[in-house]
CSV table of C-alpha atoms and ligand atoms in Angstrom, one decimal:
chain,number,residue,atom,x,y,z
A,193,UNK,CA,2.4,7.7,-25.3
A,194,UNK,CA,5.2,6.6,-23.0
A,195,UNK,CA,5.1,7.7,-19.3
A,196,UNK,CA,7.9,7.5,-16.7
A,197,UNK,CA,6.5,7.0,-13.1
A,198,UNK,CA,8.5,8.1,-10.1
A,199,UNK,CA,7.7,7.1,-6.5
A,200,UNK,CA,9.6,8.3,-3.4
A,201,UNK,CA,6.9,8.8,-0.8
A,202,UNK,CA,8.4,6.6,1.9
A,203,UNK,CA,11.4,4.2,1.9
A,204,UNK,CA,11.2,2.8,-1.6
A,205,UNK,CA,12.9,4.6,-4.5
A,206,UNK,CA,11.2,3.5,-7.6
A,207,UNK,CA,10.9,4.4,-11.3
A,208,UNK,CA,8.9,2.6,-14.0
A,209,UNK,CA,8.0,3.0,-17.7
A,210,UNK,CA,4.4,2.4,-19.0
A,211,UNK,CA,3.4,2.6,-22.6
A,212,UNK,CA,-0.4,2.1,-22.4
A,213,UNK,CA,-0.2,-1.6,-23.1
A,214,UNK,CA,2.3,-2.9,-20.5
A,215,UNK,CA,4.7,-2.0,-17.8
A,216,UNK,CA,8.1,-2.0,-19.7
A,217,UNK,CA,10.0,-1.7,-16.4
A,218,UNK,CA,9.4,-1.3,-12.7
A,219,UNK,CA,12.6,-0.8,-10.7
A,220,UNK,CA,12.3,-0.6,-6.9
A,221,UNK,CA,15.2,0.0,-4.5
A,222,UNK,CA,14.2,-0.6,-0.9
A,223,UNK,CA,16.2,1.2,1.7
A,224,UNK,CA,17.7,-1.3,4.1
A,225,UNK,CA,19.2,1.5,6.3
A,226,UNK,CA,16.0,1.6,8.5
A,227,UNK,CA,16.0,-2.0,9.5
A,228,UNK,CA,18.4,-1.6,12.5
A,229,UNK,CA,16.0,1.2,13.8
A,230,UNK,CA,12.9,-1.0,13.6
A,231,UNK,CA,11.1,1.7,11.6
A,232,UNK,CA,11.6,4.5,9.0
A,233,UNK,CA,13.9,7.4,9.9
A,234,UNK,CA,12.6,10.3,7.7
A,235,UNK,CA,15.9,12.1,7.4
A,236,UNK,CA,17.7,8.9,6.4
A,237,UNK,CA,15.0,8.2,3.9
A,238,UNK,CA,15.3,11.4,2.0
A,239,UNK,CA,19.1,11.2,1.9
A,240,UNK,CA,18.9,7.7,0.6
A,241,UNK,CA,16.4,8.8,-2.1
A,242,UNK,CA,18.9,11.5,-3.3
A,243,UNK,CA,21.7,9.0,-3.6
A,244,UNK,CA,19.8,6.4,-5.6
A,245,UNK,CA,17.0,8.1,-7.6
A,246,UNK,CA,19.1,8.9,-10.7
A,247,UNK,CA,20.5,5.4,-11.1
A,248,UNK,CA,17.0,3.9,-10.5
A,249,UNK,CA,15.6,6.1,-13.3
A,250,UNK,CA,18.4,5.2,-15.6
A,251,UNK,CA,17.9,1.5,-15.0
A,252,UNK,CA,14.1,1.8,-15.5
A,253,UNK,CA,14.7,3.5,-18.9
A,254,UNK,CA,17.4,1.0,-19.9
A,255,UNK,CA,15.3,-2.0,-19.0
A,256,UNK,CA,12.4,-0.6,-21.0
A,257,UNK,CA,14.6,0.2,-23.9
A,258,UNK,CA,13.4,3.8,-23.9
A,259,UNK,CA,15.4,7.0,-24.4
A,260,UNK,CA,14.7,10.2,-22.5
A,261,UNK,CA,13.5,11.8,-25.8
A,262,UNK,CA,10.8,9.1,-26.1
A,263,UNK,CA,9.0,10.1,-22.9
A,264,UNK,CA,5.7,11.8,-23.4
A,265,UNK,CA,5.2,12.6,-19.7
A,266,UNK,CA,6.4,12.2,-16.2
A,267,UNK,CA,4.1,11.1,-13.4
A,268,UNK,CA,5.3,11.6,-9.8
A,269,UNK,CA,3.9,11.0,-6.3
A,270,UNK,CA,3.2,14.3,-4.6
A,271,UNK,CA,1.5,12.9,-1.4
A,272,UNK,CA,0.7,11.5,1.0
A,273,UNK,CA,4.1,10.6,2.4
A,274,UNK,CA,7.2,11.9,4.1
A,275,UNK,CA,7.8,15.6,3.1
A,276,UNK,CA,11.5,15.2,2.5
A,277,UNK,CA,11.1,11.9,0.6
A,278,UNK,CA,8.3,13.3,-1.6
A,279,UNK,CA,10.4,16.4,-2.3
A,280,UNK,CA,13.3,14.3,-3.8
A,281,UNK,CA,11.0,12.6,-6.4
A,282,UNK,CA,9.1,15.8,-7.1
A,283,UNK,CA,12.3,17.8,-7.7
A,284,UNK,CA,13.8,15.3,-10.1
A,285,UNK,CA,10.5,14.9,-12.0
A,286,UNK,CA,10.1,18.7,-12.3
A,287,UNK,CA,13.7,19.1,-13.4
A,288,UNK,CA,13.3,16.3,-16.0
A,289,UNK,CA,10.0,17.6,-17.3
A,290,UNK,CA,11.4,21.1,-17.7
A,291,UNK,CA,14.6,20.1,-19.4
A,292,UNK,CA,12.9,17.6,-21.7
A,293,UNK,CA,9.9,20.0,-22.5
A,294,UNK,CA,7.5,17.2,-21.5
A,295,UNK,CA,4.4,17.1,-19.3
A,296,UNK,CA,4.3,16.6,-15.6
A,297,UNK,CA,1.5,15.1,-13.6
A,298,UNK,CA,1.3,14.7,-9.8
A,299,UNK,CA,-0.3,11.5,-8.5
A,300,UNK,CA,-1.8,10.7,-5.2
A,301,UNK,CA,0.1,7.7,-3.8
A,302,UNK,CA,-3.2,6.1,-2.6
A,303,UNK,CA,-4.7,6.4,-6.0
A,304,UNK,CA,-1.5,4.8,-7.4
A,305,UNK,CA,-2.1,1.8,-5.1
A,306,UNK,CA,-5.7,1.5,-6.5
A,307,UNK,CA,-4.4,1.7,-10.1
A,308,UNK,CA,-2.0,-1.2,-9.4
A,309,UNK,CA,-5.1,-3.5,-9.6
A,310,UNK,CA,-5.7,-2.2,-13.2
A,311,UNK,CA,-2.1,-3.0,-14.2
A,312,UNK,CA,-2.5,-6.5,-12.9
A,313,UNK,CA,-6.1,-7.0,-14.3
A,314,UNK,CA,-6.6,-4.6,-17.3
A,315,UNK,CA,-10.2,-5.8,-17.7
A,316,UNK,CA,-11.1,-4.4,-14.2
A,317,UNK,CA,-13.2,-1.3,-14.4
A,318,UNK,CA,-15.0,0.7,-11.7
A,319,UNK,CA,-17.3,0.7,-9.7
A,320,UNK,CA,-15.6,-1.4,-7.1
A,321,UNK,CA,-14.6,-1.4,-3.4
A,322,UNK,CA,-10.9,-1.3,-2.5
A,323,UNK,CA,-9.2,-2.0,0.8
A,324,UNK,CA,-5.9,-0.1,0.9
A,325,UNK,CA,-3.8,-1.6,3.6
A,326,UNK,CA,-0.2,-0.6,3.9
A,327,UNK,CA,2.4,0.6,6.4
A,328,UNK,CA,1.0,4.2,6.3
A,329,UNK,CA,-2.6,3.7,5.4
A,330,UNK,CA,-5.7,1.6,6.0
A,331,UNK,CA,-8.9,2.7,4.2
A,332,UNK,CA,-12.0,1.2,2.6
A,333,UNK,CA,-12.7,3.2,-0.6
A,334,UNK,CA,-15.6,3.1,-3.0
A,335,UNK,CA,-14.1,3.7,-6.5
A,336,UNK,CA,-17.2,5.1,-8.4
A,337,UNK,CA,-15.1,5.8,-11.5
A,338,UNK,CA,-11.4,6.4,-12.1
A,339,UNK,CA,-10.7,9.7,-10.3
A,340,UNK,CA,-13.9,9.6,-8.2
A,341,UNK,CA,-13.3,8.1,-4.8
A,342,UNK,CA,-15.4,8.0,-1.6
A,343,UNK,CA,-13.5,7.0,1.5
A,344,UNK,CA,-16.0,4.9,3.6
A,345,UNK,CA,-13.6,4.2,6.5
A,346,UNK,CA,-10.1,4.9,7.6
A,347,UNK,CA,-7.8,4.2,10.5
A,348,UNK,CA,-8.1,6.4,13.5
A,349,UNK,CA,-4.6,5.5,14.8
A,350,UNK,CA,-2.1,2.9,13.5
A,351,UNK,CA,-2.3,1.6,9.9
A,352,UNK,CA,-2.7,-2.2,9.6
A,353,UNK,CA,0.9,-2.6,8.2
A,354,UNK,CA,2.2,-0.4,11.0
A,355,UNK,CA,0.5,-2.7,13.5
A,356,UNK,CA,2.3,-5.7,11.9
A,357,UNK,CA,5.6,-3.8,12.1
A,358,UNK,CA,5.2,-2.7,15.7
A,359,UNK,CA,4.1,-6.2,16.8
A,360,UNK,CA,7.0,-7.7,14.8
A,361,UNK,CA,9.4,-5.3,16.7
A,362,UNK,CA,8.0,-6.2,20.1
A,363,UNK,CA,8.2,-9.9,19.2
A,364,UNK,CA,11.9,-9.4,18.3
A,365,UNK,CA,11.5,-10.7,14.7
A,366,UNK,CA,12.8,-7.6,12.9
A,367,UNK,CA,11.4,-5.1,10.4
A,368,UNK,CA,9.2,-5.1,8.5
A,369,UNK,CA,7.0,-7.3,10.6
A,370,UNK,CA,4.3,-8.2,8.0
A,371,UNK,CA,6.2,-10.9,6.0
A,372,UNK,CA,7.8,-12.5,9.1
A,373,UNK,CA,4.5,-12.6,11.0
A,374,UNK,CA,2.7,-14.2,8.0
A,375,UNK,CA,5.4,-16.9,7.8
A,376,UNK,CA,5.4,-17.6,11.6
A,377,UNK,CA,1.5,-17.7,11.6
A,378,UNK,CA,1.4,-20.6,9.2
A,379,UNK,CA,2.6,-22.9,12.0
A,380,UNK,CA,0.7,-21.3,14.9
A,381,UNK,CA,-2.3,-22.3,17.0
A,382,UNK,CA,-5.1,-19.8,16.4
A,383,UNK,CA,-6.8,-20.8,19.6
A,384,UNK,CA,-3.7,-20.0,21.8
A,385,UNK,CA,-5.1,-16.6,22.9
A,386,UNK,CA,-7.8,-14.2,21.7
A,387,UNK,CA,-6.6,-10.7,21.1
A,388,UNK,CA,-9.2,-7.9,21.0
A,389,UNK,CA,-10.9,-6.7,17.8
A,390,UNK,CA,-11.8,-3.0,17.7
A,391,UNK,CA,-15.0,-2.7,15.7
A,392,UNK,CA,-15.7,0.9,17.1
A,393,UNK,CA,-19.2,2.3,17.1
A,394,UNK,CA,-22.1,0.5,15.4
A,395,UNK,CA,-22.0,1.1,11.7
A,396,UNK,CA,-18.6,2.6,11.6
A,397,UNK,CA,-16.2,1.5,8.9
A,398,UNK,CA,-13.2,3.1,10.6
A,399,UNK,CA,-10.3,1.1,12.0
A,400,UNK,CA,-8.3,1.2,15.2
A,401,UNK,CA,-5.2,-1.1,15.7
A,402,UNK,CA,-3.4,0.6,18.6
A,403,UNK,CA,-5.4,-1.4,21.3
A,404,UNK,CA,-4.5,-4.7,19.6
A,405,UNK,CA,-0.8,-3.7,19.5
A,406,UNK,CA,-1.0,-2.9,23.3
A,407,UNK,CA,-2.8,-6.2,24.0
A,408,UNK,CA,0.1,-8.1,22.3
A,409,UNK,CA,2.6,-6.0,24.2
A,410,UNK,CA,0.8,-6.8,27.5
A,411,UNK,CA,0.7,-10.5,26.7
A,412,UNK,CA,4.4,-10.7,25.8
A,413,UNK,CA,5.3,-8.9,29.0
A,414,UNK,CA,3.0,-11.1,31.1
A,415,UNK,CA,4.5,-14.4,29.8
A,416,UNK,CA,8.1,-13.2,29.6
A,417,UNK,CA,10.9,-13.6,27.0
A,418,UNK,CA,11.3,-17.4,27.2
A,419,UNK,CA,7.6,-18.2,26.8
A,420,UNK,CA,7.4,-15.6,24.0
A,421,UNK,CA,10.1,-17.4,22.1
A,422,UNK,CA,8.3,-20.7,22.6
A,423,UNK,CA,5.0,-19.2,21.3
A,424,UNK,CA,6.1,-16.9,18.5
A,425,UNK,CA,4.0,-18.9,15.9
A,426,UNK,CA,1.0,-18.8,18.2
A,427,UNK,CA,1.2,-15.1,19.0
A,428,UNK,CA,1.8,-14.4,15.3
A,429,UNK,CA,-1.3,-16.2,14.1
A,430,UNK,CA,-3.6,-14.9,16.9
A,431,UNK,CA,-2.5,-11.3,16.1
A,432,UNK,CA,-2.9,-11.8,12.4
A,433,UNK,CA,-6.3,-13.3,12.8
A,434,UNK,CA,-7.4,-10.3,14.8
A,435,UNK,CA,-6.2,-7.9,12.1
A,436,UNK,CA,-7.8,-9.9,9.3
A,437,UNK,CA,-11.1,-10.2,11.1
A,438,UNK,CA,-11.5,-6.5,11.3
A,439,UNK,CA,-10.1,-5.7,7.9
A,440,UNK,CA,-12.4,-8.2,6.1
A,441,UNK,CA,-15.6,-7.5,8.0
A,442,UNK,CA,-15.4,-3.8,7.5
A,443,UNK,CA,-14.4,-4.2,3.8
A,444,UNK,CA,-17.3,-6.6,3.2
A,445,UNK,CA,-19.7,-4.2,4.9
A,446,UNK,CA,-18.4,-1.4,2.6
A,447,UNK,CA,-19.1,-3.6,-0.4
A,448,UNK,CA,-22.6,-4.4,0.8
A,449,UNK,CA,-23.4,-0.8,1.4
A,450,UNK,CA,-22.0,0.3,-2.0
A,451,UNK,CA,-23.7,-2.7,-3.7
A,452,UNK,CA,-20.4,-3.5,-5.3
A,453,UNK,CA,-19.8,-6.8,-7.0
A,454,UNK,CA,-16.0,-6.4,-7.2
A,455,UNK,CA,-13.6,-6.0,-4.4
A,456,UNK,CA,-9.9,-5.1,-4.7
A,457,UNK,CA,-6.9,-5.2,-2.4
A,458,UNK,CA,-4.0,-2.7,-2.5
A,459,UNK,CA,-0.9,-1.9,-0.5
A,460,UNK,CA,1.8,-4.0,1.2
A,461,UNK,CA,-0.6,-5.9,3.6
A,462,UNK,CA,-2.5,-7.1,0.5
A,463,UNK,CA,0.4,-9.5,-0.1
A,464,UNK,CA,-0.9,-11.5,2.9
A,465,UNK,CA,-2.2,-14.8,1.7
A,466,UNK,CA,-4.4,-15.4,4.8
A,467,UNK,CA,-6.1,-12.0,4.1
A,468,UNK,CA,-6.6,-12.8,0.4
A,469,UNK,CA,-8.1,-16.3,1.2
A,470,UNK,CA,-10.5,-15.0,3.8
A,471,UNK,CA,-11.8,-12.3,1.4
A,472,UNK,CA,-12.2,-14.9,-1.4
A,473,UNK,CA,-14.2,-17.1,1.0
A,474,UNK,CA,-16.5,-14.2,1.9
A,475,UNK,CA,-16.7,-13.3,-1.8
A,476,UNK,CA,-17.9,-16.8,-2.8
A,477,UNK,CA,-20.6,-16.7,-0.1
A,478,UNK,CA,-21.8,-13.2,-0.9
A,479,UNK,CA,-21.3,-13.2,-4.7
A,480,UNK,CA,-18.5,-10.7,-5.3
A,481,UNK,CA,-15.2,-11.2,-7.1
A,482,UNK,CA,-12.0,-10.4,-5.3
A,483,UNK,CA,-8.9,-9.1,-7.1
A,484,UNK,CA,-5.4,-8.2,-6.0
A,485,UNK,CA,-2.1,-7.3,-7.7
A,486,UNK,CA,1.1,-9.3,-7.7
A,487,UNK,CA,3.3,-8.7,-4.6
A,488,UNK,CA,5.6,-6.4,-6.5
A,489,UNK,CA,2.6,-4.2,-7.5
A,490,UNK,CA,1.0,-4.3,-4.0
A,491,UNK,CA,4.0,-2.7,-2.3
A,492,UNK,CA,5.2,0.8,-3.2
A,493,UNK,CA,6.3,1.0,-6.8
A,494,UNK,CA,6.7,3.4,-9.7
A,495,UNK,CA,4.6,1.3,-12.0
A,496,UNK,CA,1.3,2.2,-10.3
A,497,UNK,CA,2.3,5.9,-10.5
A,498,UNK,CA,3.1,5.6,-14.2
A,499,UNK,CA,-0.2,3.8,-14.8
A,500,UNK,CA,-2.2,6.5,-13.0
A,501,UNK,CA,-0.2,9.2,-14.8
A,502,UNK,CA,-0.9,7.7,-18.2
A,503,UNK,CA,-4.7,7.9,-17.5
A,504,UNK,CA,-4.5,11.7,-16.6
A,505,UNK,CA,-2.0,12.6,-19.4
A,506,UNK,CA,-4.2,10.9,-21.9
A,507,UNK,CA,-7.0,13.2,-20.9
A,508,UNK,CA,-4.6,16.2,-21.0
A,509,UNK,CA,-4.6,16.7,-17.3
A,510,UNK,CA,-1.2,18.0,-16.2
A,511,UNK,CA,0.3,19.6,-13.1
A,512,UNK,CA,2.0,23.0,-13.0
A,513,UNK,CA,5.7,23.4,-12.2
A,514,UNK,CA,4.6,24.9,-8.9
A,515,UNK,CA,3.4,21.4,-7.7
A,516,UNK,CA,4.5,20.9,-4.1
A,517,UNK,CA,4.6,17.9,-1.8
A,518,UNK,CA,1.4,17.4,0.3
A,519,UNK,CA,2.4,15.0,3.1
A,520,UNK,CA,-1.2,14.6,4.3
A,521,UNK,CA,-3.0,14.5,0.9
A,522,UNK,CA,-6.4,12.9,1.1
A,523,UNK,CA,-8.0,10.7,-1.5
A,524,UNK,CA,-11.4,12.3,-1.8
B,725,LIG,O1,2.5,-0.4,0.5
B,725,LIG,P1,3.8,-0.6,1.3
B,725,LIG,O2,5.0,-1.1,0.6
B,725,LIG,O3,4.3,0.8,1.9
B,725,LIG,C1,3.5,1.8,2.4
B,725,LIG,O4,2.9,2.5,1.6
B,725,LIG,O5,3.4,1.8,3.6
B,725,LIG,O6,3.5,-1.5,2.6
B,725,LIG,C2,4.4,-1.9,3.5
B,725,LIG,C3,3.7,-2.6,4.7
B,725,LIG,C4,4.6,-2.9,5.9
B,725,LIG,O7,4.0,-2.4,7.0
B,725,LIG,C5,4.7,-4.4,5.9
B,725,LIG,O8,4.9,-4.9,7.2
B,725,LIG,C6,3.4,-4.8,5.2
B,725,LIG,O9,3.2,-3.8,4.2
B,725,LIG,N1,3.5,-6.1,4.7
B,725,LIG,C7,2.7,-7.2,5.1
B,725,LIG,C8,3.1,-8.3,4.3
B,725,LIG,N2,4.1,-7.9,3.4
B,725,LIG,C9,4.3,-6.6,3.7
B,725,LIG,N3,1.8,-7.2,6.0
B,725,LIG,C10,1.2,-8.4,6.2
B,725,LIG,N4,1.5,-9.6,5.6
B,725,LIG,C11,2.5,-9.5,4.6
B,725,LIG,N5,2.8,-10.6,3.9
B,726,LIG,ZN1,2.1,2.7,-0.2
């Protein structure tokens, strides 16, 4: 069985081919048009998807050495995400499935991020705990079995990646903020300032990052532009430490409660080495193993959608042609 995966939920246009053994291709085209706005402009995102989706699919098929007639099914993200962006991928997937007479399966984008761990480590099997940390989402999820997810905690305001992006913008270091902040943080002084950590009510595994973002804004305003420039590394590391403290402590608490011995990372923020190292350190102390995918599989990509689609199509689970985008689709 050969599955084409299509992902257009946000600002990456991606297509990939998976054959049950390996990812034969995984083409990702990231839209640069948003950079000058310091965030994603939904209308521009959907227009850019329309322009590039067909060439991206053609490239994915060509790199995989697979013809349209070889496809056994098409997997496509149908939520959560931007309505207009989702609609582009979904319309193309439906058109292809209809004209090729092949199966269609809609995939939850968050489930795709979880499956990226299986692509990177095929031996990994549930149960495990996963921290999904990206530009749009931050959740601690108990994966009881493939397809059976219990969300133990989620953000009540900004996602962790969104906090990196907003703080990057107010530091004047461009968009997306995550990679730039991680780089600056390597040479920063972690004792320069202590930003707040929002742990919320006793026992809660929910997150809140908007107060942290405001604290960084207040600090930058208080010291002024010249001192901000002088302390970019210090501000970056102190902000990053605050995010990592909360992410890791809540994830570990989730693992303890679920009695999980395996812990996975997913989403764009999972690329962060300081986050990975902190979790590995906790894992060594508490006896659980920590997994994460390669950077290309952490950020949005069609490969994770093709992998999830393969699982469902193999079990004869398909979606009807009436499948519509669900921008606020939940995991459980
Ligand atoms: O998963 P993703 O590609 O898209 C969404 O589904 O949102 O994640 C993108 C997010 C951005 O917010 C970006 O700033 C963040 O991941 N990110 C990072 C790093 N690389 C990307 N955050 C922290 N450290 C990084 N190295
Ligand atoms: Zn994502």
